[in-house]
XYZ file of C-alpha atoms in Angstrom:
704
model
C 0.068 0.037 0.258
C 1.616 3.307 -0.879
C 2.163 5.712 2.033
C 3.035 8.519 -0.322
C -0.015 10.876 1.018
C 0.558 9.640 4.573
C 1.302 12.291 7.563
C 4.300 10.701 8.666
C 5.617 9.272 5.493
C 6.109 5.828 6.723
C 5.607 2.120 6.021
C 3.430 0.177 8.183
C 3.244 -3.466 8.587
C 0.410 -5.378 10.264
C 1.046 -8.806 10.992
C -1.898 -11.037 12.306
C -1.742 -13.724 14.617
C -2.910 -17.097 13.453
C -5.707 -18.536 15.659
C -8.802 -20.695 15.526
C -11.687 -18.404 15.834
C -14.672 -20.171 17.741
C -17.639 -18.539 16.386
C -19.604 -19.894 19.611
C -17.496 -17.544 21.884
C -19.064 -14.513 20.511
C -22.412 -15.168 21.439
C -24.661 -14.677 24.349
C -24.593 -17.973 26.312
C -27.947 -19.080 28.088
C -26.943 -19.388 31.773
C -28.882 -22.939 32.156
C -27.404 -26.501 32.684
C -29.273 -27.663 29.161
C -26.836 -25.660 27.201
C -24.948 -28.563 26.162
C -28.056 -30.432 24.739
C -29.047 -26.956 22.908
C -25.494 -27.138 21.069
C -25.872 -30.815 20.547
C -29.039 -30.332 18.799
C -27.705 -27.095 16.472
C -24.719 -29.294 15.631
C -27.060 -32.469 14.626
C -29.269 -29.873 12.783
C -26.730 -27.995 10.947
C -25.104 -30.905 9.744
C -28.129 -32.076 7.966
C -29.012 -28.669 6.366
C -25.333 -28.145 5.400
C -25.727 -31.610 3.610
C -28.688 -30.607 1.859
C -27.147 -27.468 1.019
C -24.443 -28.779 -0.680
C -26.060 -31.494 -2.557
C -28.581 -29.002 -3.691
C -25.732 -26.601 -5.088
C -23.845 -29.493 -6.537
C -27.034 -30.421 -8.381
C -27.971 -26.560 -9.423
C -24.544 -26.224 -11.131
C -24.394 -29.596 -12.818
C -26.173 -28.619 -15.955
C -23.679 -25.543 -16.764
C -20.640 -27.885 -15.839
C -21.728 -30.316 -17.788
C -21.823 -28.267 -20.790
C -18.320 -26.736 -20.048
C -16.686 -30.054 -19.615
C -18.091 -31.064 -23.010
C -16.879 -27.997 -24.497
C -13.423 -28.311 -23.133
C -13.069 -31.861 -24.038
C -14.181 -31.236 -27.801
C -12.239 -28.032 -28.299
C -9.130 -29.723 -29.347
C -10.489 -33.418 -30.256
C -8.175 -33.237 -33.640
C -5.155 -31.962 -31.854
C -2.665 -35.265 -32.475
C 0.978 -35.777 -33.367
C 0.407 -35.337 -37.357
C -1.710 -31.899 -36.739
C 0.977 -30.181 -34.708
C 3.626 -29.967 -37.385
C 1.664 -29.079 -40.127
C -1.139 -26.817 -38.292
C -1.709 -23.152 -39.127
C -2.986 -20.479 -37.144
C -6.159 -21.210 -35.435
C -8.427 -19.374 -33.039
C -7.881 -20.069 -29.256
C -11.166 -21.734 -27.984
C -12.598 -19.529 -25.047
C -15.557 -20.310 -22.900
C -17.131 -17.123 -21.533
C -18.989 -18.254 -18.569
C -21.383 -15.633 -17.230
C -21.573 -15.857 -13.256
C -23.351 -13.046 -12.090
C -22.389 -10.550 -9.647
C -22.446 -12.801 -6.354
C -18.954 -12.634 -6.192
C -18.480 -14.068 -2.852
C -19.816 -17.291 -4.320
C -17.461 -17.564 -7.370
C -14.423 -19.097 -5.294
C -16.462 -22.152 -4.444
C -17.958 -22.243 -7.915
C -14.580 -22.185 -9.950
C -13.129 -24.519 -7.207
C -15.613 -27.257 -8.138
C -15.394 -26.718 -11.735
C -11.541 -26.819 -11.549
C -11.926 -30.224 -9.431
C -14.488 -31.753 -12.157
C -11.983 -30.574 -15.072
C -9.203 -32.263 -13.638
C -11.194 -35.493 -12.625
C -12.901 -35.931 -15.820
C -11.557 -34.007 -18.810
C -7.718 -33.169 -18.134
C -4.924 -32.853 -15.499
C -3.689 -29.581 -17.085
C -5.859 -27.318 -15.314
C -4.715 -23.839 -13.939
C -6.510 -21.119 -12.157
C -5.515 -17.427 -12.356
C -6.937 -14.798 -10.322
C -6.480 -10.908 -10.993
C -4.714 -10.063 -7.564
C -1.778 -12.601 -8.683
C -1.509 -11.680 -12.441
C -0.751 -8.006 -12.601
C 2.275 -8.606 -15.148
C 2.478 -11.378 -17.897
C 5.550 -12.883 -15.933
C 3.078 -13.408 -13.158
C 0.753 -15.166 -15.310
C 3.427 -17.300 -16.744
C 4.493 -18.161 -13.334
C 1.493 -19.158 -11.951
C 0.363 -20.933 -15.025
C 3.607 -23.407 -15.194
C 3.783 -23.883 -11.542
C 0.238 -25.266 -11.178
C 0.754 -27.396 -14.420
C 4.255 -28.798 -14.335
C 4.308 -29.033 -10.341
C 0.855 -30.624 -9.972
C 0.363 -32.980 -12.938
C 2.119 -35.870 -11.481
C -0.220 -36.507 -8.806
C -2.799 -37.399 -11.351
C -1.204 -40.179 -12.664
C 0.183 -43.622 -12.049
C 3.189 -44.129 -14.159
C 6.402 -44.674 -12.437
C 8.178 -42.724 -14.917
C 5.939 -39.675 -14.102
C 5.952 -39.575 -10.603
C 8.548 -37.351 -10.197
C 7.736 -33.645 -9.890
C 9.015 -31.153 -11.991
C 10.477 -27.995 -10.775
C 8.876 -25.315 -12.543
C 11.738 -22.691 -10.704
C 14.515 -24.187 -12.550
C 13.130 -23.508 -16.079
C 12.590 -20.653 -18.066
C 9.139 -18.878 -17.869
C 7.920 -18.923 -21.275
C 5.365 -20.916 -23.342
C 8.331 -22.495 -25.510
C 9.314 -24.244 -22.361
C 6.059 -25.279 -21.698
C 5.061 -26.839 -25.373
C 8.564 -28.637 -25.340
C 7.657 -30.242 -21.991
C 3.812 -31.006 -23.308
C 5.429 -32.723 -26.309
C 8.038 -34.763 -24.302
C 5.078 -35.672 -22.027
C 2.320 -36.570 -24.481
C 3.123 -35.819 -27.959
C 6.050 -38.057 -28.311
C 5.161 -41.028 -26.395
C 2.857 -43.499 -27.774
C -0.964 -42.799 -27.891
C -2.236 -45.034 -25.403
C -4.817 -44.307 -23.091
C -3.261 -43.070 -19.440
C -4.967 -44.065 -16.427
C -5.406 -41.471 -13.653
C -6.755 -41.384 -10.533
C -9.937 -39.768 -9.639
C -10.928 -37.772 -6.370
C -12.713 -40.764 -5.069
C -9.577 -42.711 -5.870
C -11.252 -45.010 -8.662
C -9.051 -45.466 -11.834
C -10.429 -43.391 -14.944
C -9.030 -43.982 -18.552
C -8.497 -41.082 -20.546
C -7.511 -41.460 -24.280
C -6.067 -38.809 -26.790
C -4.234 -35.885 -25.979
C -5.443 -33.825 -22.761
C -5.987 -29.927 -23.320
C -4.547 -27.288 -21.209
C -7.321 -25.363 -19.728
C -6.485 -21.667 -18.285
C -9.098 -20.459 -16.161
C -9.285 -16.637 -15.410
C -11.587 -16.607 -12.304
C -12.243 -12.578 -12.327
C -11.714 -11.456 -15.778
C -12.957 -8.006 -15.607
C -10.316 -7.094 -13.027
C -7.132 -8.060 -14.883
C -5.342 -5.569 -16.398
C -6.318 -5.208 -20.107
C -2.675 -5.150 -21.492
C -1.504 -7.907 -19.592
C -4.359 -10.095 -21.008
C -3.844 -8.883 -24.203
C -0.005 -9.503 -24.460
C -0.765 -12.954 -22.912
C -3.424 -14.078 -25.423
C -1.426 -12.841 -28.358
C 1.752 -14.763 -27.279
C -0.537 -17.769 -26.500
C -1.857 -17.717 -30.200
C 1.725 -18.014 -31.357
C 1.675 -21.576 -29.865
C -1.672 -22.931 -30.433
C -0.342 -25.467 -33.025
C 1.874 -26.822 -30.313
C -0.516 -26.567 -27.085
C -4.078 -27.034 -27.074
C -5.062 -24.228 -25.081
C -8.619 -23.525 -23.764
C -9.355 -20.552 -21.982
C -12.656 -19.940 -19.570
C -13.154 -16.437 -18.696
C -15.361 -15.793 -15.576
C -17.764 -12.861 -16.319
C -19.545 -11.320 -13.525
C -21.475 -8.868 -15.682
C -22.146 -9.798 -19.382
C -19.981 -10.995 -22.467
C -19.307 -7.378 -23.543
C -17.098 -6.852 -20.732
C -14.662 -8.939 -23.045
C -14.767 -6.840 -25.889
C -14.268 -3.866 -23.501
C -10.903 -5.425 -22.221
C -9.725 -6.933 -25.412
C -9.548 -4.746 -28.774
C -10.594 -6.348 -32.279
C -7.170 -7.737 -33.188
C -6.851 -9.609 -30.078
C -10.646 -10.681 -29.686
C -10.347 -11.909 -33.237
C -7.602 -14.536 -31.956
C -10.339 -16.076 -30.015
C -13.231 -18.928 -30.728
C -15.550 -17.519 -27.967
C -18.883 -19.429 -26.866
C -21.111 -18.099 -24.053
C -22.229 -20.134 -21.051
C -24.611 -18.757 -18.674
C -24.660 -19.811 -15.384
C -28.135 -19.930 -13.306
C -28.964 -17.018 -11.616
C -28.271 -17.151 -7.712
C -31.788 -15.702 -7.147
C -33.388 -19.235 -8.383
C -30.903 -21.094 -5.919
C -32.139 -19.201 -3.410
C -35.683 -19.785 -3.810
C -35.047 -23.457 -4.331
C -32.842 -23.424 -1.141
C -35.798 -21.813 0.639
C -38.321 -24.170 -0.587
C -36.630 -27.404 -0.062
C -34.757 -26.387 3.332
C -36.975 -23.691 5.331
C -40.212 -24.395 3.683
C -40.517 -27.964 4.944
C -41.468 -29.889 7.782
C -38.536 -31.732 8.059
C -36.432 -29.146 9.776
C -38.047 -28.007 12.947
C -36.056 -24.446 13.352
C -37.618 -21.841 11.254
C -37.068 -17.680 10.884
C -39.504 -15.350 12.091
C -40.943 -12.855 10.040
C -38.328 -10.121 10.563
C -35.077 -12.021 10.463
C -36.694 -13.892 7.388
C -37.441 -10.565 5.636
C -33.797 -9.166 6.745
C -31.944 -12.142 5.105
C -33.724 -11.645 1.810
C -32.890 -7.958 1.826
C -29.279 -8.670 2.400
C -29.357 -11.197 -0.554
C -31.381 -9.156 -2.883
C -30.168 -5.404 -1.843
C -26.443 -6.467 -1.229
C -24.349 -9.282 -2.543
C -26.450 -11.716 -4.114
C -24.527 -14.375 -2.398
C -26.034 -17.941 -1.622
C -22.707 -18.511 0.624
C -23.233 -15.596 2.737
C -26.951 -16.429 3.038
C -26.233 -19.857 4.237
C -23.697 -18.676 6.980
C -26.180 -15.811 8.023
C -28.797 -18.709 8.565
C -26.093 -20.808 10.488
C -25.756 -17.676 12.489
C -28.922 -17.330 13.177
C -29.615 -21.093 14.153
C -26.521 -20.955 16.388
C -27.673 -17.934 18.080
C -31.233 -19.308 18.601
C -29.806 -22.669 20.453
C -27.488 -20.540 22.494
C -29.365 -18.138 23.749
C -33.001 -19.596 24.141
C -32.866 -21.829 26.885
C -35.653 -24.163 25.726
C -34.516 -24.592 22.089
C -33.494 -28.129 22.657
C -37.109 -29.025 22.463
C -36.563 -27.714 18.619
C -35.656 -31.301 17.926
C -36.585 -34.118 15.386
C -40.383 -35.087 15.733
C -39.428 -38.603 16.966
C -37.492 -37.265 19.900
C -40.094 -34.871 21.349
C -41.675 -36.797 23.738
C -38.320 -38.208 25.283
C -36.828 -34.850 25.417
C -40.114 -33.200 26.913
C -39.940 -36.224 29.480
C -36.626 -35.241 30.596
C -37.354 -31.760 31.591
C -37.112 -30.719 35.387
C -38.951 -28.301 37.316
C -36.873 -25.471 36.569
C -37.155 -25.900 32.817
C -40.758 -26.210 33.100
C -40.994 -22.837 34.737
C -39.062 -21.276 32.058
C -41.556 -22.945 29.579
C -44.469 -21.567 31.758
C -43.011 -17.742 31.497
C -43.134 -17.948 27.532
C -45.857 -15.323 26.245
C -47.194 -17.770 24.001
C -47.692 -20.439 26.523
C -49.205 -17.976 29.017
C -51.600 -16.842 26.243
C -52.435 -20.270 25.856
C -53.215 -20.999 29.300
C -55.457 -18.165 29.600
C -57.572 -19.471 26.861
C -57.979 -22.822 28.616
C -60.886 -23.560 30.964
C -60.233 -22.650 34.594
C -60.362 -26.290 35.583
C -56.925 -26.728 33.480
C -55.129 -23.409 34.376
C -54.270 -25.066 37.752
C -52.703 -28.136 36.401
C -50.907 -26.306 33.638
C -49.286 -24.218 36.284
C -48.561 -26.597 39.109
C -48.499 -30.367 37.611
C -45.662 -31.225 35.959
C -47.004 -34.635 34.692
C -49.849 -32.635 33.495
C -47.801 -30.227 31.688
C -45.429 -32.363 29.830
C -48.360 -34.148 28.479
C -49.956 -31.139 27.186
C -46.357 -29.590 25.744
C -45.999 -32.957 23.983
C -49.304 -32.376 22.598
C -48.853 -28.676 21.642
C -45.198 -29.825 20.188
C -47.031 -32.579 17.974
C -49.858 -30.213 16.739
C -47.015 -27.801 15.852
C -45.308 -30.410 13.767
C -48.631 -31.426 12.189
C -49.141 -27.319 11.366
C -46.004 -27.329 9.585
C -46.838 -30.273 7.696
C -50.101 -28.807 6.481
C -49.185 -25.431 6.356
C -46.201 -25.555 3.519
C -48.147 -27.825 0.785
C -51.336 -25.385 1.367
C -48.950 -22.074 1.058
C -47.675 -23.564 -2.519
C -51.306 -23.937 -3.374
C -51.872 -20.446 -2.558
C -48.488 -19.120 -4.143
C -49.502 -21.237 -7.463
C -53.211 -19.434 -7.763
C -51.578 -15.595 -6.952
C -48.085 -15.946 -8.952
C -49.921 -15.375 -12.317
C -52.409 -12.696 -11.239
C -52.023 -9.074 -13.005
C -49.635 -6.912 -10.792
C -48.804 -9.734 -8.346
C -50.697 -8.884 -5.278
C -48.776 -11.320 -2.929
C -45.707 -11.191 -4.703
C -44.386 -13.262 -7.665
C -41.889 -15.595 -5.781
C -42.877 -18.146 -3.366
C -40.479 -16.432 -0.847
C -42.838 -13.444 -1.017
C -45.852 -15.251 -0.037
C -44.268 -17.104 2.550
C -43.064 -14.013 4.080
C -46.471 -12.412 4.037
C -47.968 -15.396 5.762
C -45.257 -15.343 8.638
C -46.139 -11.677 9.430
C -50.027 -12.086 9.980
C -53.210 -14.227 9.041
C -52.840 -13.930 5.216
C -56.783 -13.628 4.752
C -56.491 -10.528 6.641
C -54.543 -8.526 4.222
C -55.709 -5.982 1.736
C -53.365 -7.328 -1.068
C -54.895 -10.965 -0.295
C -58.566 -9.439 -0.897
C -57.264 -8.057 -4.038
C -56.084 -11.376 -5.026
C -59.170 -13.042 -4.555
C -61.283 -10.472 -6.411
C -58.839 -11.055 -9.417
C -59.096 -15.036 -8.978
C -62.861 -14.222 -9.282
C -62.604 -13.034 -13.050
C -60.217 -15.885 -14.504
C -61.327 -17.279 -17.377
C -62.342 -21.082 -17.397
C -58.866 -22.302 -19.292
C -56.415 -20.116 -16.808
C -58.711 -21.375 -13.540
C -58.568 -24.750 -14.860
C -54.929 -24.712 -15.271
C -54.409 -23.414 -11.528
C -56.758 -26.095 -10.201
C -54.556 -28.944 -11.782
C -51.358 -27.327 -10.903
C -52.658 -27.298 -7.162
C -53.648 -31.227 -7.384
C -50.144 -31.607 -8.740
C -48.579 -30.043 -5.472
C -50.852 -32.202 -3.530
C -49.998 -35.329 -5.074
C -47.650 -36.800 -2.691
C -49.195 -34.944 0.391
C -51.183 -37.959 2.272
C -52.514 -35.833 5.135
C -54.263 -33.671 2.544
C -55.617 -36.287 0.292
C -59.392 -34.947 0.644
C -58.125 -31.434 -0.347
C -56.848 -32.990 -3.389
C -60.039 -35.130 -3.724
C -62.266 -31.941 -3.750
C -59.704 -29.954 -6.145
C -60.060 -32.869 -8.558
C -64.150 -32.718 -8.401
C -63.626 -29.113 -9.456
C -61.560 -29.983 -12.358
C -64.050 -32.534 -13.377
C -66.988 -30.601 -13.084
C -65.200 -27.720 -15.095
C -64.362 -29.989 -17.704
C -68.143 -31.044 -17.926
C -69.504 -27.694 -17.214
C -72.048 -27.980 -20.547
C -73.821 -31.150 -18.822
C -74.274 -28.870 -15.605
C -75.870 -26.179 -17.556
C -78.067 -28.544 -19.577
C -79.417 -29.873 -16.446
C -80.056 -26.441 -14.885
C -83.919 -25.259 -14.916
C -83.918 -21.783 -16.683
C -85.679 -19.527 -14.006
C -87.064 -16.260 -14.402
C -85.373 -13.354 -13.717
C -85.562 -11.355 -10.534
C -87.692 -8.485 -11.128
C -85.573 -5.327 -9.824
C -86.908 -2.300 -9.050
C -84.859 0.565 -11.826
C -86.211 3.447 -10.542
C -83.460 6.278 -9.802
C -83.949 9.052 -7.265
C -84.465 12.448 -9.024
C -81.586 13.925 -7.109
C -78.566 11.811 -5.884
C -74.717 12.062 -5.364
C -72.462 10.612 -8.279
C -71.066 7.775 -5.994
C -74.478 6.829 -4.699
C -75.843 7.016 -8.366
C -72.560 4.697 -9.309
C -73.553 2.301 -6.690
C -76.862 2.120 -7.250
C -76.439 1.415 -10.948
C -73.909 -1.480 -9.756
C -76.436 -2.927 -7.525
C -79.012 -3.047 -10.426
C -76.336 -4.612 -12.750
C -75.717 -7.406 -10.363
C -79.181 -8.021 -9.528
C -80.562 -8.267 -13.286
C -77.601 -10.389 -14.475
C -77.929 -13.986 -13.774
C -74.590 -15.879 -13.254
C -73.724 -18.695 -15.586
C -72.844 -22.239 -14.519
C -68.883 -21.466 -14.940
C -69.636 -18.236 -12.856
C -70.963 -20.387 -9.796
C -68.862 -22.968 -9.913
C -65.715 -19.978 -9.847
C -67.447 -18.803 -6.969
C -67.452 -22.070 -5.036
C -63.997 -22.963 -6.010
C -62.637 -19.529 -4.770
C -64.603 -19.904 -1.237
C -63.353 -23.367 -0.836
C -60.010 -21.850 -1.374
C -60.409 -19.188 0.755
C -61.951 -21.307 3.499
C -58.921 -23.884 3.099
C -56.467 -20.784 3.637
C -58.261 -19.856 6.799
C -57.885 -23.001 8.423
C -54.108 -24.230 7.564
C -52.517 -20.590 7.001
C -52.867 -19.406 10.462
C -49.816 -16.987 11.481
C -47.413 -19.197 13.181
C -46.845 -16.048 16.334
C -50.169 -17.271 17.114
C -49.301 -20.648 18.155
C -48.226 -21.671 21.636
C -44.628 -22.470 21.843
C -43.980 -20.469 19.097
C -40.752 -19.101 20.443
C -39.026 -22.853 20.574
C -39.085 -23.363 17.177
C -38.976 -19.650 15.556
C -36.063 -17.297 15.633
C -37.029 -13.794 15.753
C -33.949 -11.686 17.278
C -33.884 -9.304 14.314
C -31.564 -6.943 16.288
C -28.728 -9.654 17.002
C -28.920 -10.277 13.126
C -28.623 -6.793 12.291
C -25.782 -5.998 14.755
C -23.600 -9.258 13.589
C -24.339 -9.122 9.721
C -25.741 -5.525 9.245
C -22.690 -3.492 11.539
C -22.029 -0.033 11.624
C -18.404 0.308 11.027
C -17.917 4.116 11.971
C -19.733 3.905 14.931
C -18.035 0.950 16.143
C -14.682 3.101 15.516
C -16.198 5.857 17.354
C -17.433 3.863 20.596
C -13.749 1.989 20.425
C -11.761 5.093 20.401
C -14.369 7.213 22.773
C -14.599 4.500 25.189
C -11.504 1.831 25.005
C -12.737 0.270 28.139
C -15.724 -1.442 26.392
C -13.780 -3.303 23.975
C -10.603 -3.836 26.174
C -12.398 -6.110 28.600
C -9.823 -8.506 29.076
C -7.187 -5.947 30.569
C -9.794 -3.447 31.295
C -8.472 -0.892 34.113
C -9.646 2.080 35.890
C -7.817 4.694 33.367
C -9.756 3.167 30.724
C -12.985 3.297 32.240
C -13.757 7.064 31.854
C -16.943 8.940 31.278
C -17.603 11.931 29.140
C -15.345 13.768 27.200
C -12.676 12.827 29.894
C -8.944 12.046 28.727
C -6.961 9.562 30.705
C -3.566 9.681 30.622
C -3.068 5.931 30.581
C -5.648 5.310 27.524
C -4.320 3.888 24.026
C -2.471 6.987 22.013
C -4.986 6.506 19.455
C -7.665 7.303 21.675
C -5.879 10.269 23.352
C -5.418 11.451 19.841
C -8.785 10.969 18.679
C -10.406 12.853 21.927
C -7.933 15.876 21.490
C -9.113 16.154 17.456
C -12.562 16.359 18.668
C -11.934 19.691 20.110
C -10.586 21.083 16.840
C -12.183 22.809 13.945
C -12.083 22.042 10.588
C -7.903 22.720 10.227
C -5.927 20.902 12.890
C -2.393 22.504 13.876
C -0.263 19.226 13.991
C 2.251 21.298 16.255
C -0.557 22.359 18.542
C -1.951 19.010 18.458
C 1.349 17.088 19.654
C 1.909 19.603 22.791
C -1.727 19.008 23.795
C -0.900 15.042 23.337
C 2.463 15.693 25.205
C 0.543 17.516 28.034
C -1.768 14.395 28.420
C 0.820 12.001 28.474
C 3.953 13.224 29.862
C 3.116 12.134 33.248
C 3.767 8.717 32.212
C 7.633 9.645 31.426
C 8.532 12.017 34.213
C 11.414 9.802 35.038
C 13.185 9.891 32.115
C 15.264 12.987 30.820
C 13.314 15.443 28.513
C 15.342 14.698 25.307
C 14.205 10.921 25.254
C 10.586 12.015 26.604
C 10.750 14.230 23.515
C 11.658 11.694 20.834
C 9.427 8.938 22.248
C 6.296 11.163 22.615
C 6.685 12.528 19.172
C 7.083 8.996 17.605
C 3.978 7.956 19.382
C 1.968 10.998 18.420
C 3.138 10.354 14.771
C 2.179 6.649 14.949
C -1.287 7.919 16.243
C -2.081 10.282 13.911
C -1.226 8.057 10.925
C -3.696 5.355 12.519
C -6.297 8.156 12.604
C -5.560 9.030 8.976
C -5.857 5.134 8.147
C -9.186 5.156 9.989
C -10.279 8.050 7.589
C -10.577 10.606 10.345
C -8.291 13.250 8.731
C -6.210 13.956 5.632
C -3.475 15.997 4.518
C -4.365 19.294 2.996
C -2.382 21.757 1.025
C -4.399 24.740 2.558
C -1.559 25.006 5.335
C 1.538 22.976 5.261
C 1.562 22.340 9.054
C -2.339 21.370 9.505
C -4.346 18.668 8.587
C -8.246 18.495 7.625
C -10.793 16.857 9.981
C -13.011 14.554 8.091
C -15.830 13.831 10.549
C -17.623 15.938 12.967
C -18.716 14.623 16.448
C -18.164 11.514 18.935
C -19.890 8.189 20.006
């Protein structure tokens, strides 16, 4: 990092200590003897969820990875010993992999891609990052070190078992071409046998291509990439090179970095990775919106995690880590969270509760509300009788699991009905409908009433398609077989609506008083005309059936889509600490810095002393130098005189060095002051200014 603009004109080195960080140490701990049970439950459930996430992510990217593997394997299918000598200048095969803007996930994605390439296509794979490739020499060094030093690990041949030291060879593509010719081309073209990541021997015939993966292609220096592509094009007849460019935005980024004379050397093909929003929807549907996992997110936490994902980073990896933190905080801060377990372990876990745990359970607000709703004969038993309370808790937990079993299939039916309506009243994605159902009873929302009004205006074909989709959603739900049967009956009636029309007798039209008042307002006149129109119009058989279907679905939603916050023992299964999530995942760096500099004792809890535990604007002589300098700079205006600032600093801390000689104290204090000022500049509180040579400009105002 350049220090040309630094106040001290110095060079600073920050060397961190390597130590294992335990995330659980930073979370509040529940003060009860069941904390070990809570942690065991957390590890058990998170291992299951993490395994499902990894399987889901690998399956999600499998299609695009298969296309890339096929492309790299067929790019140089005709490359052989005969074509090497007589081949003319050809274009370099290049795959433009559009990955999206979720940059935190790119490392995992390209790591999986490189592993699959080495296992199934070629051992000659190198991955380059822009931070390590600021010159052509850096690119050649990284490429040759990865190709030459790691190739021997993929083969069982005794003659290839010795690693090639890339440091002893010239860093040129000519060296790499000679090595490739001696290793692959000059030998008999017998199929080689290598070991896959699973340890199974895999045969691969022909000459393996050399795959060069540039993970963050847009961040590479343009001139460096251009020179490297031009150099590589001169060796395309000797090296079967294939480029894979990782693009975060669009393919046009390649044309912005590469001029026409360079891009003409490439034969590019575009590969579009699935957007991370689709994976998020799939992950929520497969893990959170299922009865298999007892842990759930409350309305505020769920919406906060969605907002961070959609409006900040689009990172699935960060979403998974945030979900893990929420689960860990729930199991460490909620004393009764060990009851959030698998359904089969419920009765055993409840029976092991002692009197103290039952008292904590009785203090839950949802359980207290449940007790108030019970009869007067049951209330004393729920508050005093342990056996009766345990039996009722087991019953309530079983009802919670049954609620989740019915809740999510009916929620999918609601999403099916409203996802194609004009304007999307309840949202287009299933996560939006789920968020609306978490907040309150969905039938009480205005947008739900608007959605039902739109459903009452659907055509026959549209309504028939939606009913069929709902039947398919409930195909595997045995507990909702009656609902599925009713919906199938509605579908059958719509198919035979003409027969119902013939059987229905024709009735006389109702006589309606169509007289209008002589004097009325415009609103009353419109309402009167609408009432007359409704009474005069006779409903067709399909309109009656449509009303019947909508009313049936409305009753279904009122029965099963109850807001979870209204259920007893809601706090055990749902995590609702939005404030903790905001502090940990959406922190404010500036306020944290100002608080640390104003009150160092808050952070120095291990070595806290009386001198750091100060109040207000008081400046302690034994406070850290950076804190002293920070508090002094709060007393200054827009420009700060460095000499006056240093004299004030010396006045505050000089009593520490009163036993030393004045000269030594001056040198020490001056060095300490310069170091503290440089740290403030690094943190962004001050900057040098040209208005006055011996002054610095203040960049912030106010303290903590």
